[in-house]
Short mmCIF file of C-alpha atoms in Angstrom, two decimals:
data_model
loop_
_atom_site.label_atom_id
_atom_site.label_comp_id
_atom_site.label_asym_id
_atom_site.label_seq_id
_atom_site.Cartn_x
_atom_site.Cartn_y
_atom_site.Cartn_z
CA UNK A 1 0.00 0.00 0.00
CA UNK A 2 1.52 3.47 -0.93
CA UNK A 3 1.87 6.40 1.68
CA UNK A 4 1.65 8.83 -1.33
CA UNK A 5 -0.80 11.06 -0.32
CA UNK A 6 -2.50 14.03 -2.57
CA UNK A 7 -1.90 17.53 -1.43
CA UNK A 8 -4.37 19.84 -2.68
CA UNK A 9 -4.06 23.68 -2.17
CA UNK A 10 -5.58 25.60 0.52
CA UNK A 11 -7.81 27.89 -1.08
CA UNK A 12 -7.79 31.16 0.41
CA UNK A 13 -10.17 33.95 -0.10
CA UNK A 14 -7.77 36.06 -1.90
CA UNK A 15 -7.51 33.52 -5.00
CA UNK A 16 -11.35 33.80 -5.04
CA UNK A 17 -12.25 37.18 -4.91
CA UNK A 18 -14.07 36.90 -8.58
CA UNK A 19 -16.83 35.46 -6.46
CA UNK A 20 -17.30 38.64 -4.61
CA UNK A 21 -17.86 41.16 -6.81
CA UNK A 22 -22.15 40.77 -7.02
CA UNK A 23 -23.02 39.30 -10.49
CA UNK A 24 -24.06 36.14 -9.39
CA UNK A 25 -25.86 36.42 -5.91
CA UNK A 26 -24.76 34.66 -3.10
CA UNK A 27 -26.30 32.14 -1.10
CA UNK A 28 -26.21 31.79 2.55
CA UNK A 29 -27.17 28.96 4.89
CA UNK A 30 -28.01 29.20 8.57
CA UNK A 31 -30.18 27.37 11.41
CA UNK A 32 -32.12 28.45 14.16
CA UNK A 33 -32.24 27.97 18.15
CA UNK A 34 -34.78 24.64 17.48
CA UNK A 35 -32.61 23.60 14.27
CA UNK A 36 -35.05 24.87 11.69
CA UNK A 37 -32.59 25.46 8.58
CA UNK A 38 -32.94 28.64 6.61
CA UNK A 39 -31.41 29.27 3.00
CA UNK A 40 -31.83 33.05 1.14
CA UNK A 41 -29.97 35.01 -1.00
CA UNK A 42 -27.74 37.85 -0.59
CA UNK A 43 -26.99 41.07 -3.17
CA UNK A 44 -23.83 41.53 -1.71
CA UNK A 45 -20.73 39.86 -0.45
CA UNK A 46 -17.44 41.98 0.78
CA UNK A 47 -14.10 41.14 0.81
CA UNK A 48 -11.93 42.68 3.97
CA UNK A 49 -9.18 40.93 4.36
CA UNK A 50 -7.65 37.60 3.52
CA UNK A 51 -9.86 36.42 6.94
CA UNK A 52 -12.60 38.44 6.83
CA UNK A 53 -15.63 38.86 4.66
CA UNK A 54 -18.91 41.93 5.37
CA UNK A 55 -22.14 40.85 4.26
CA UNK A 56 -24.62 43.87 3.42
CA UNK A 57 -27.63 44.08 6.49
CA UNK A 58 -30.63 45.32 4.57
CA UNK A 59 -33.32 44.03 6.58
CA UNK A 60 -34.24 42.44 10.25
CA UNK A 61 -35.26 38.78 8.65
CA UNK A 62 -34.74 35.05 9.59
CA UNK A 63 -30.95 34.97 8.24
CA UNK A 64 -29.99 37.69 10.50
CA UNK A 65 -32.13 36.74 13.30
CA UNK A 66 -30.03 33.06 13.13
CA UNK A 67 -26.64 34.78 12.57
CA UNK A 68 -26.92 37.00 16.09
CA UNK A 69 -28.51 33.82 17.78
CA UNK A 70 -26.17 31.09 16.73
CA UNK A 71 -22.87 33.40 15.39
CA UNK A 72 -22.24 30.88 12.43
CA UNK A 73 -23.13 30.42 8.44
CA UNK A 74 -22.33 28.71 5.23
CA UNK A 75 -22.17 30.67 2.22
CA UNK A 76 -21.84 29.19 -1.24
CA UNK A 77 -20.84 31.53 -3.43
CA UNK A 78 -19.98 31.50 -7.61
CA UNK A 79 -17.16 32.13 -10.06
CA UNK A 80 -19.02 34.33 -12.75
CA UNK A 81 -16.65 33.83 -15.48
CA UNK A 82 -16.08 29.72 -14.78
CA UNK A 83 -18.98 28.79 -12.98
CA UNK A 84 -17.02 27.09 -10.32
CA UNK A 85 -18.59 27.14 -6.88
CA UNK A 86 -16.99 27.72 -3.35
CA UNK A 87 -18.85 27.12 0.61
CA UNK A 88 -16.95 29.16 3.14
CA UNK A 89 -18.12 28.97 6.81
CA UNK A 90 -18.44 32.00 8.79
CA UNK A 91 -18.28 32.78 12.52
CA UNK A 92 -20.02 36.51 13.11
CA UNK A 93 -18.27 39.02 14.55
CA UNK A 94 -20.07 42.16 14.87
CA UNK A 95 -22.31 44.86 12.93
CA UNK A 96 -20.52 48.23 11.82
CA UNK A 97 -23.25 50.95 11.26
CA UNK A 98 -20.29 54.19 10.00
CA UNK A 99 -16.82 54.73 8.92
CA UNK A 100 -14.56 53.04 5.76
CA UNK A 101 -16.72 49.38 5.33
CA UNK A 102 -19.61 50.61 6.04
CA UNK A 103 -19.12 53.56 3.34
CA UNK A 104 -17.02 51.37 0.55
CA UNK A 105 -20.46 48.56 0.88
CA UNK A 106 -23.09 51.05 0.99
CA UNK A 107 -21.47 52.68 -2.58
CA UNK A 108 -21.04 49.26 -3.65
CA UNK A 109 -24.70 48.27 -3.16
CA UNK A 110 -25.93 51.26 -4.66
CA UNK A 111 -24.43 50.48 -8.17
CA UNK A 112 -25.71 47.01 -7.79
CA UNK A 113 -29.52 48.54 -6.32
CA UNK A 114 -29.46 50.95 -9.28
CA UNK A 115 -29.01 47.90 -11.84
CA UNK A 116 -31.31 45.80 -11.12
CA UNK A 117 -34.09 48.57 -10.64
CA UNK A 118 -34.48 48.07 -6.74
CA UNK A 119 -32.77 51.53 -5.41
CA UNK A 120 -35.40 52.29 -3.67
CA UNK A 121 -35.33 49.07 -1.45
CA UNK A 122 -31.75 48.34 -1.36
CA UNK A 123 -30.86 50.69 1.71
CA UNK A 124 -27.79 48.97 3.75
CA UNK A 125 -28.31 49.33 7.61
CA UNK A 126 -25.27 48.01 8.60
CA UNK A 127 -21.72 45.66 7.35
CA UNK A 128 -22.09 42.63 9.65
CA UNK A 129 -17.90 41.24 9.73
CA UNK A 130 -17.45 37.66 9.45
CA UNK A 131 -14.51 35.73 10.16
CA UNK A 132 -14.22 32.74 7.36
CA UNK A 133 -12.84 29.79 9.32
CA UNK A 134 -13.18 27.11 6.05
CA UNK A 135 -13.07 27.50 2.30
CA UNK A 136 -13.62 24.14 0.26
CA UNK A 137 -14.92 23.65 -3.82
CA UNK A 138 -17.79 22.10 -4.28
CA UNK A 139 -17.41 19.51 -5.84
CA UNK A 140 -18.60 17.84 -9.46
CA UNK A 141 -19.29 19.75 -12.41
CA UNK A 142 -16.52 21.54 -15.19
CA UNK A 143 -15.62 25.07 -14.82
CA UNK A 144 -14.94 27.20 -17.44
CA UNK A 145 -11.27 28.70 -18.14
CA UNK A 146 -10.43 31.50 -16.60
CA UNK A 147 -10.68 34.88 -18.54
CA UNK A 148 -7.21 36.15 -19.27
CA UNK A 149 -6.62 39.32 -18.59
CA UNK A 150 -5.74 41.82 -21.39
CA UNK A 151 -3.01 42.31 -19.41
CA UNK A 152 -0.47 41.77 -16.08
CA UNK A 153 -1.44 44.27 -13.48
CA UNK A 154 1.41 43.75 -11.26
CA UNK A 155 3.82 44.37 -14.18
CA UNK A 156 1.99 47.30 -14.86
CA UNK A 157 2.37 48.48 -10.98
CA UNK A 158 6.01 47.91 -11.27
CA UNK A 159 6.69 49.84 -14.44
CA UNK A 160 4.40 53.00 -13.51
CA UNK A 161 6.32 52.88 -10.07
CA UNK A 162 9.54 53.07 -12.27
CA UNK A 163 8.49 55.32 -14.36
CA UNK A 164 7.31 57.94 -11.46
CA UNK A 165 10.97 57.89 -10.40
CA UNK A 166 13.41 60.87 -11.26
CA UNK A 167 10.02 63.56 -11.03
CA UNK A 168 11.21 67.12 -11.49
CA UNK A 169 8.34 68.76 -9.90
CA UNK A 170 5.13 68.34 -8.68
CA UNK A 171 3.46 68.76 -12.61
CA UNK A 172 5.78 66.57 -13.87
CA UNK A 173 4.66 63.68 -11.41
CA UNK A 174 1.07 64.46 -11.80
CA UNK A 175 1.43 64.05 -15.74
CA UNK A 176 3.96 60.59 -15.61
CA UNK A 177 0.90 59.10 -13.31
CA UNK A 178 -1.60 59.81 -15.76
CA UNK A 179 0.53 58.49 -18.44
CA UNK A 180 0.83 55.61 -16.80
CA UNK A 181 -3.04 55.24 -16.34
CA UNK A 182 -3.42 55.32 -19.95
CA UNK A 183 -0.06 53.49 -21.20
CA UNK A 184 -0.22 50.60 -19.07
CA UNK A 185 -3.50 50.40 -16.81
CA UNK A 186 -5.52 50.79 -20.32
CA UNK A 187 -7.47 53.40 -18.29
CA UNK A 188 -9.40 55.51 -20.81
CA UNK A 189 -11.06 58.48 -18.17
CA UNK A 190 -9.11 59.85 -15.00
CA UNK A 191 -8.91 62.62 -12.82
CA UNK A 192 -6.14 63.57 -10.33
CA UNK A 193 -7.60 66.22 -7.04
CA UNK A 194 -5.57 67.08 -4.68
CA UNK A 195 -6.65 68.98 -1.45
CA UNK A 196 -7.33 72.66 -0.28
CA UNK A 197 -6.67 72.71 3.02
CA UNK A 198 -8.35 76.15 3.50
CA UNK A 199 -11.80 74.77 2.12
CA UNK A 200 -11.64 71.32 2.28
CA UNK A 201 -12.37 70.73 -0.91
CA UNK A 202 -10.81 68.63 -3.67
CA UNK A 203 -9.51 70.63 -7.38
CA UNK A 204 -8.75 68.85 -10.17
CA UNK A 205 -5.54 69.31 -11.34
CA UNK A 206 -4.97 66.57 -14.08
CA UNK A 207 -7.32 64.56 -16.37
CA UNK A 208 -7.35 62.21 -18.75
CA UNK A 209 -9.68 61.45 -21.38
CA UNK A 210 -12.18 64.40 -20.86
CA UNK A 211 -11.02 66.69 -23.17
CA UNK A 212 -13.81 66.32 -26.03
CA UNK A 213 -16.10 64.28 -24.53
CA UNK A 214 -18.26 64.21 -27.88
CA UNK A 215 -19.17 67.66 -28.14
CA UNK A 216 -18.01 70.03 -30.51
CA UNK A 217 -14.77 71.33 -31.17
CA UNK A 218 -16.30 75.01 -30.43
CA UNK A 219 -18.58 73.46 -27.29
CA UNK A 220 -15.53 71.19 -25.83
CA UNK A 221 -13.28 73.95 -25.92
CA UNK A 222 -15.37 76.26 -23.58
CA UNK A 223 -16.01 73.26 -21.45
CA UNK A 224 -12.21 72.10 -21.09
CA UNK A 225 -11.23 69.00 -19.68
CA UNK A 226 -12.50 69.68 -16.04
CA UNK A 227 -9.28 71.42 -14.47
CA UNK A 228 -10.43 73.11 -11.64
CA UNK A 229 -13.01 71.07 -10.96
CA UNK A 230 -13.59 70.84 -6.77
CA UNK A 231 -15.81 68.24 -4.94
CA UNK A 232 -16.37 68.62 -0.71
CA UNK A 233 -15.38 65.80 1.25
CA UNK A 234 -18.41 62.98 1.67
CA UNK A 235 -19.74 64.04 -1.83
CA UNK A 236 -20.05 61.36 -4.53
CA UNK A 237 -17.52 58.41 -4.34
CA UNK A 238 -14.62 60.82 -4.75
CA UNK A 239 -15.78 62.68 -2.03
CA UNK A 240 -16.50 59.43 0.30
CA UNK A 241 -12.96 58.09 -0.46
CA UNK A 242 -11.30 61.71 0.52
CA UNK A 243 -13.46 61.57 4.02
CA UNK A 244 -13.05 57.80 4.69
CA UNK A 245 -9.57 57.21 3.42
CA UNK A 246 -10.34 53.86 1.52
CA UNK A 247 -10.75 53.03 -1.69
CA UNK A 248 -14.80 53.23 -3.45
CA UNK A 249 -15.83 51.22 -6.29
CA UNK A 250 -18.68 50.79 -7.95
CA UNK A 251 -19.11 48.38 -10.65
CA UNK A 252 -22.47 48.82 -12.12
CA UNK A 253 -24.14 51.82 -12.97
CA UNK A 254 -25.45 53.76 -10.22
CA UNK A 255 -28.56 56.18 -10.29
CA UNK A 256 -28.47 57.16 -6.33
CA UNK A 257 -28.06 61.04 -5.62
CA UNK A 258 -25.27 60.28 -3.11
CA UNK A 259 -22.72 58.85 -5.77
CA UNK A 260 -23.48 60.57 -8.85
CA UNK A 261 -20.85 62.56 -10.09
CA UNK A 262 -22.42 64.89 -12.77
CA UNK A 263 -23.00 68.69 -10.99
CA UNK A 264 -25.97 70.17 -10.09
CA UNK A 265 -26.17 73.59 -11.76
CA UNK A 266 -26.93 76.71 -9.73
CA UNK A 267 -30.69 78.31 -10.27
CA UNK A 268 -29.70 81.54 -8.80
CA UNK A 269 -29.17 84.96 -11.22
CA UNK A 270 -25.41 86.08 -11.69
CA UNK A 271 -21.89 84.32 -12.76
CA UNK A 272 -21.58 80.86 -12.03
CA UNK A 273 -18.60 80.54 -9.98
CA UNK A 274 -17.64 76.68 -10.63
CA UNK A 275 -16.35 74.29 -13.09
CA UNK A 276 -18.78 71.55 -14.26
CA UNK A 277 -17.92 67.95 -13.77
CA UNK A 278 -16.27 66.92 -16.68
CA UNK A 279 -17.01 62.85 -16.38
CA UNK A 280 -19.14 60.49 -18.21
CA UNK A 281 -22.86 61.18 -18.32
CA UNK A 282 -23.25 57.34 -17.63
CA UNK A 283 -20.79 55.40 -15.81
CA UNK A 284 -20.79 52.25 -15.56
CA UNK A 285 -17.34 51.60 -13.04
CA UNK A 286 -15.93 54.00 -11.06
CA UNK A 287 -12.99 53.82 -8.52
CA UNK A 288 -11.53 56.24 -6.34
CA UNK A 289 -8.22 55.58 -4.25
CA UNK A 290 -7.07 58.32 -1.51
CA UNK A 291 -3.43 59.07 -1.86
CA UNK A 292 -2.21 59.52 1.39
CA UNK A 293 1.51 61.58 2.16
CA UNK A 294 1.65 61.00 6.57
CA UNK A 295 0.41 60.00 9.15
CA UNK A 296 -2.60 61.87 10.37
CA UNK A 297 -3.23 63.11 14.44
CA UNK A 298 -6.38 60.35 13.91
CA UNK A 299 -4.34 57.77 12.86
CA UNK A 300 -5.16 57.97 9.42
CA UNK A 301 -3.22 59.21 6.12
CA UNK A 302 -3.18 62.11 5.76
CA UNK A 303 -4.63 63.16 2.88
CA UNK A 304 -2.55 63.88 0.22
CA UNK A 305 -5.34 63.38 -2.94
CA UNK A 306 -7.51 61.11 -4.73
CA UNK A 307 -7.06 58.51 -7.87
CA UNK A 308 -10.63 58.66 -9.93
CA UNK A 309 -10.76 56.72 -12.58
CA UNK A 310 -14.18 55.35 -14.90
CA UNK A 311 -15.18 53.71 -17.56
CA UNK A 312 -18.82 53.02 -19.74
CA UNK A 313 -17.91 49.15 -19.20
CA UNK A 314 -19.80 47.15 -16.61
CA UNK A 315 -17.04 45.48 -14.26
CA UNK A 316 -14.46 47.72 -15.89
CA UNK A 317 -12.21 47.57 -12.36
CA UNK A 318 -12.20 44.51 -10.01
CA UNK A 319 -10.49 43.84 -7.06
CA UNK A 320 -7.22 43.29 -8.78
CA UNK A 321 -7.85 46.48 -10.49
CA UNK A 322 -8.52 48.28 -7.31
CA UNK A 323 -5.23 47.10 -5.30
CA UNK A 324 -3.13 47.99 -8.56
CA UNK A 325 -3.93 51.69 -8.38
CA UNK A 326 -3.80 51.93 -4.56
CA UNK A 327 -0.30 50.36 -4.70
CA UNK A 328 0.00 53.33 -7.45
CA UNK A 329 -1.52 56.24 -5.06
CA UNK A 330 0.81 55.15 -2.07
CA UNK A 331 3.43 55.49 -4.36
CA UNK A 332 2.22 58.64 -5.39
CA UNK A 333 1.70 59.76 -2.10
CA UNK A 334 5.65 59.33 -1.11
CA UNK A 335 6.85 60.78 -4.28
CA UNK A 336 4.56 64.15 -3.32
CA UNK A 337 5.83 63.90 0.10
CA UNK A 338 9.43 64.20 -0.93
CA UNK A 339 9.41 66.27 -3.55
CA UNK A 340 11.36 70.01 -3.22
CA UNK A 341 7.78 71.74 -3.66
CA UNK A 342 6.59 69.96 -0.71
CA UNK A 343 9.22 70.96 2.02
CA UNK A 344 9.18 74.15 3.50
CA UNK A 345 12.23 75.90 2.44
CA UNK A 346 11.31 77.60 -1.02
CA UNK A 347 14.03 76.08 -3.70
CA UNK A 348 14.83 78.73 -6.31
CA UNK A 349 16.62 78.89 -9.79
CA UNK A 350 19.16 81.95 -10.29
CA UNK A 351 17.67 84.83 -13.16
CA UNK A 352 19.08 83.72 -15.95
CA UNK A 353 21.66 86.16 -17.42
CA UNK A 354 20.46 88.28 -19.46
CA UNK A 355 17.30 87.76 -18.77
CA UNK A 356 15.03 87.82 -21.96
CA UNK A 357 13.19 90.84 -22.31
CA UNK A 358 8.98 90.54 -22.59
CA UNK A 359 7.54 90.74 -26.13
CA UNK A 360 5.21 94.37 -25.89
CA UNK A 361 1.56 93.40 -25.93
CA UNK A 362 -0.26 93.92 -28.98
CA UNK A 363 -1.21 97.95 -29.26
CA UNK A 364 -3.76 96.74 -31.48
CA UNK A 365 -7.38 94.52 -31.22
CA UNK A 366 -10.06 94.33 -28.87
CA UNK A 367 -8.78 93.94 -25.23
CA UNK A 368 -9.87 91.14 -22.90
CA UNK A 369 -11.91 92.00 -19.40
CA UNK A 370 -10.23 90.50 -16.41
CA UNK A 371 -13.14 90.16 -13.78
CA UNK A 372 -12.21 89.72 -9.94
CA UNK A 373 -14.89 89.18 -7.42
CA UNK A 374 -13.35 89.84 -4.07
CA UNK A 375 -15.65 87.75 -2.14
CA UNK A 376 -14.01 84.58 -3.51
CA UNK A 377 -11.34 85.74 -5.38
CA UNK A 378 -12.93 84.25 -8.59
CA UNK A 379 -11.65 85.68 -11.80
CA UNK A 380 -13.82 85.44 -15.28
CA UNK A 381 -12.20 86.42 -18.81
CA UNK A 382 -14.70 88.55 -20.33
CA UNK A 383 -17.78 86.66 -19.19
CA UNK A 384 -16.51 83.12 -18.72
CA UNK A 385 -15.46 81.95 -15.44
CA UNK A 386 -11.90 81.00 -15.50
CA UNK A 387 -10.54 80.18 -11.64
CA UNK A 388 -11.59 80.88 -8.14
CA UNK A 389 -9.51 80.98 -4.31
CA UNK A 390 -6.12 81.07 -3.86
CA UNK A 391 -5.23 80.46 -7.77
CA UNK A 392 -7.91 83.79 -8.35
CA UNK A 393 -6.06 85.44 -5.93
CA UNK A 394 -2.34 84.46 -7.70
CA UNK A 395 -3.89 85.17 -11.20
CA UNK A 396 -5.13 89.22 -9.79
CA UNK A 397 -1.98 89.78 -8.92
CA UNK A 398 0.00 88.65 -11.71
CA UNK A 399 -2.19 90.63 -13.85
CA UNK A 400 -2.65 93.87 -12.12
CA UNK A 401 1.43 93.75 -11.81
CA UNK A 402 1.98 93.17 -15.67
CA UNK A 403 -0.51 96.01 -16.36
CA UNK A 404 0.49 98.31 -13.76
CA UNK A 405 3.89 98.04 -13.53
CA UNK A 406 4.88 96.28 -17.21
CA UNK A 407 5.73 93.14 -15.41
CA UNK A 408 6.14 89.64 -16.66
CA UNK A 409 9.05 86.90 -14.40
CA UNK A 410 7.40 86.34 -11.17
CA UNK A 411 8.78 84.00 -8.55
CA UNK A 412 6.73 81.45 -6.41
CA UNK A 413 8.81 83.09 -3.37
CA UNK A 414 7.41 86.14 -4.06
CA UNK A 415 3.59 84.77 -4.04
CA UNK A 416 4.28 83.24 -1.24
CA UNK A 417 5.47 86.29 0.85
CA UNK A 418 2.57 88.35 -0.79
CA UNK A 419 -0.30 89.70 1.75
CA UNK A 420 -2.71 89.65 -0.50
CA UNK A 421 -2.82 86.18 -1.17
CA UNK A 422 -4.52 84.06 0.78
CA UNK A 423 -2.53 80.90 1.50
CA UNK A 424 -3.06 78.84 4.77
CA UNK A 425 -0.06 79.14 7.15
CA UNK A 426 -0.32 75.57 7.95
CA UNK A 427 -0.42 74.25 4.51
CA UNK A 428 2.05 74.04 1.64
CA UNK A 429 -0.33 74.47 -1.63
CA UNK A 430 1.84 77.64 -3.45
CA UNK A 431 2.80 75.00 -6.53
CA UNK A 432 -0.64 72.76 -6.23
CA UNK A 433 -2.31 76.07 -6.89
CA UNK A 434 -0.12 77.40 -9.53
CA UNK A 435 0.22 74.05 -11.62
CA UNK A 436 -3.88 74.80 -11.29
CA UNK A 437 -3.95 78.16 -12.61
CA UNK A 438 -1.08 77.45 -15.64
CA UNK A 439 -3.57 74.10 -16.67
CA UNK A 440 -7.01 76.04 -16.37
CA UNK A 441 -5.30 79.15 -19.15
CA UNK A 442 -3.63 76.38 -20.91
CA UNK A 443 -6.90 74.64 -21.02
CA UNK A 444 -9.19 78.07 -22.04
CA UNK A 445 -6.24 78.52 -24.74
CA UNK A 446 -6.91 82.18 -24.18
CA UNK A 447 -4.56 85.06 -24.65
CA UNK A 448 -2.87 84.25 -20.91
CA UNK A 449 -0.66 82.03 -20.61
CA UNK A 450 1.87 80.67 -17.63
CA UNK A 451 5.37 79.28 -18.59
CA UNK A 452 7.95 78.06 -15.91
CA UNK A 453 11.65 79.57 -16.54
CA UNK A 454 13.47 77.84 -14.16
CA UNK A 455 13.07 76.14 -10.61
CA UNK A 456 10.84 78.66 -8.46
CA UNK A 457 10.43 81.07 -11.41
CA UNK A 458 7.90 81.35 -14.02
CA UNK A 459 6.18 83.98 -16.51
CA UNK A 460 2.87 85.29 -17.18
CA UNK A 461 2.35 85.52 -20.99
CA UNK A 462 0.07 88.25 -21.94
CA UNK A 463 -0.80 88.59 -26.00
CA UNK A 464 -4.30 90.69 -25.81
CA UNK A 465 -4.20 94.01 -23.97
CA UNK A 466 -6.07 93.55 -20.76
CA UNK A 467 -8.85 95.62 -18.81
CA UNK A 468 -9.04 94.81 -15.29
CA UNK A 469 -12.67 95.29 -13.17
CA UNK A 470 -12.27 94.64 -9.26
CA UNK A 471 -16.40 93.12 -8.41
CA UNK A 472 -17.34 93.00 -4.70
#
């Protein structure tokens, strides 16, 4: 008789996260006090950690009543692209009612409410947290080959990683990240916020894929490719990620208030003083990873930005997908922490000898209005709002110097010393702001214009004559 024994691999519940992502319900299995069995379904299934699972608490019914009399469960649960099926038994933990799970499942479940038509029912009350004590296969039946990815994520991880290495500044990270979104995450639409730490708020300060967005040339031009763009903490699933720290995704299209994205225009008479949302009128995936630079007083990240990212396709970012990019944001968030802009001792470039002089404005053609509302420092060109806050406030100045006094070099010293702008004292967001303003003119391809000259340095670019109008 032969000691040979088969080994077969533990199956954790990492290698079977496919299972987890809602296309195929879940079922779950408990009993009660007197042994009476009960079997339902379940719209959702979380994955935590590689020991823990969250099941969505919707409603007080005969599953729940079972799991906080008798603690355990089996769950069966299904491969969606091979059909194989998997039990995992579950010992109950507790019920969490706020903060990251809670948040990250109650997004979650409102893509999935929204398609299948039941948003007004699916309302989660809680995250119950399992521990999963067993995972086995069920057994019989032929599963289908796995799907093959169109391509390696961790390979892409690496080489983005690489490629982020060696950043000049803080624009040129921003612009090698989104590079590598498109080059080798095959991610079509993507924003980039980072924080103001005077508002709270979120401004876009690099995009991908917006800038047309099937409009007209004319149309898409006026509308940009949503620089500038802010969103408050808690609001949509950028928004939720900023306040909770974690990761959101949403892999079905969602219809609930909470998580859509598109911008609710103003009713009221007078300028509109934003920048509308520049995403997808219907997404179908979203995902949006904090980047986080320190440790916060909370012990949280800090909050360094977020990582948005969407696409039209159903299922467009998994799991897989959604570790990838937050290996890609931590990244990001060291990079931004160690940068020369970030650090508190302003780094500056020499003039450079001789200095070039400024090309004379044109005496000719109709001039351009500068606008600046003082309540907000928003500035409009003519009649189109252009920038608001502390890059308003940069822009005034820059302008009101060229005019007044013919000038055009500029330091980020300087702007930082100034009184009359209105940066935080206990916040470093002088080059956030002014890689902001240079994007929103490059993006309005208007008659101002921002050009760096050096490390520190910089020039405003002025081809129109300008008339300047100060608006309480």
């Amino acid at each position: 008789m032969s000691d040979r024994q088969d080994h077969h691999p533990v199956l954790t519940l990492d290698a079977i996260r496919t299972c987890l992502e809602g296309v195929i319900p879940a079922t779950i299995a408990t009993v009660a006090p007197d042994g009476t069995p009960n079997v339902s379904q379940l719209s959702q299934v979380h994955y935590v950690d590689p020991g823990h699972i969250a099941l969505s608490y919707q409603f007080f019914n005969k599953t729940r009543a079972n799991i906080l009399d008798c603690r355990d469960a089996l769950l069966e649960v299904i491969d969606p692209s091979t059909g194989a099926q998997y039990r995992l038994r579950l010992d109950y933990l507790r019920t969490e009612t706020d903060g990251p799970l809670f948040e990250s499942m109650k997004a979650k479940l409102s893509g999935i409410a929204s398609h299948v038509g039941m948003a007004e029912v699916f309302r989660l009350r809680g995250a119950d947290l399992f521990r999963v004590t067993e995972i086995e296969a069920v057994p019989g039946g032929r599963p289908l080959p796995a799907r093959i990815r169109p391509r390696s994520l961790l390979s892409a991880v690496r080489r983005a990683c690489e490629g982020l290495r060696g950043c000049a500044d803080l624009s040129d990270l921003l612009d090698r990240a989104i590079m590598a979104l498109r080059d080798l995450f095959g991610v079509e639409h993507a924003l980039i916020l980072l924080p103001d730490a005077a508002s709270g708020r979120l401004f876009t300060v690099a995009a991908l894929g917006y800038e047309a967005s099937g409009e007209a040339a004319g149309e898409a031009s006026k509308r940009g490719s949503g620089i500038g763009w802010e969103v408050a903490p808690g609001d949509g699933v950028i928004g939720v990620a900023a306040r909770e720290r974690v990761p959101i995704r949403i892999t079905h299209m969602t219809t609930d208030v909470a998580y859509s994205m598109a911008m609710r225009q103003g009713t009221a008479a007078g300028p509109l003083h934003e920048i509308p949302f520049p995403g997808l009128e219907r997404p179908h995936s979203q995902l949006a990873v904090p980047i986080l630079t320190h440790e916060a007083g909370d012990g949280r990240g800090g909050l360094g930005g977020v990582l948005f990212v969407e696409s039209a396709q159903e299922m467009r970012f998994t799991y897989d997908d959604e570790d990838a990019l937050a290996t890609l944001a931590a990244q990001l968030g060291a990079l931004m922490r160690s940068l020369p802009a970030a650090q508190t001792t302003e780094v500056e470039d020499p003039p450079a000898e001789p200095a070039p002089a400024p090309a004379p404005a044109p005496a000719g053609g109709p001039p351009i209005t500068v606008r600046h509302y003082t309540t907000d420092d928003s500035v409009f060109l003519d009649h189109d709002y252009l920038i608001k806050g502390v890059a308003g406030a940069i822009l005034w100045k820059l302008v009101r110097e060229h005019t007044i006094l013919g000038r055009t070099d500029f330091t980020n010293r300087e702007l930082r010393l100034a009184p009359d702008i209105p940066l935080p004292d206990f916040a470093e967001n002088l080059e956030a702001r002014l890689i902001l303003l240079q994007r929103r003119l490059d993006d309005r391809r208007g008659p101002l214009r921002i050009e760096k000259t050096g490390r520190g340095r910089f020039r405003l670019l002025v081809e129109t004559p300008l008339r300047l109008e100060e608006m309480q």
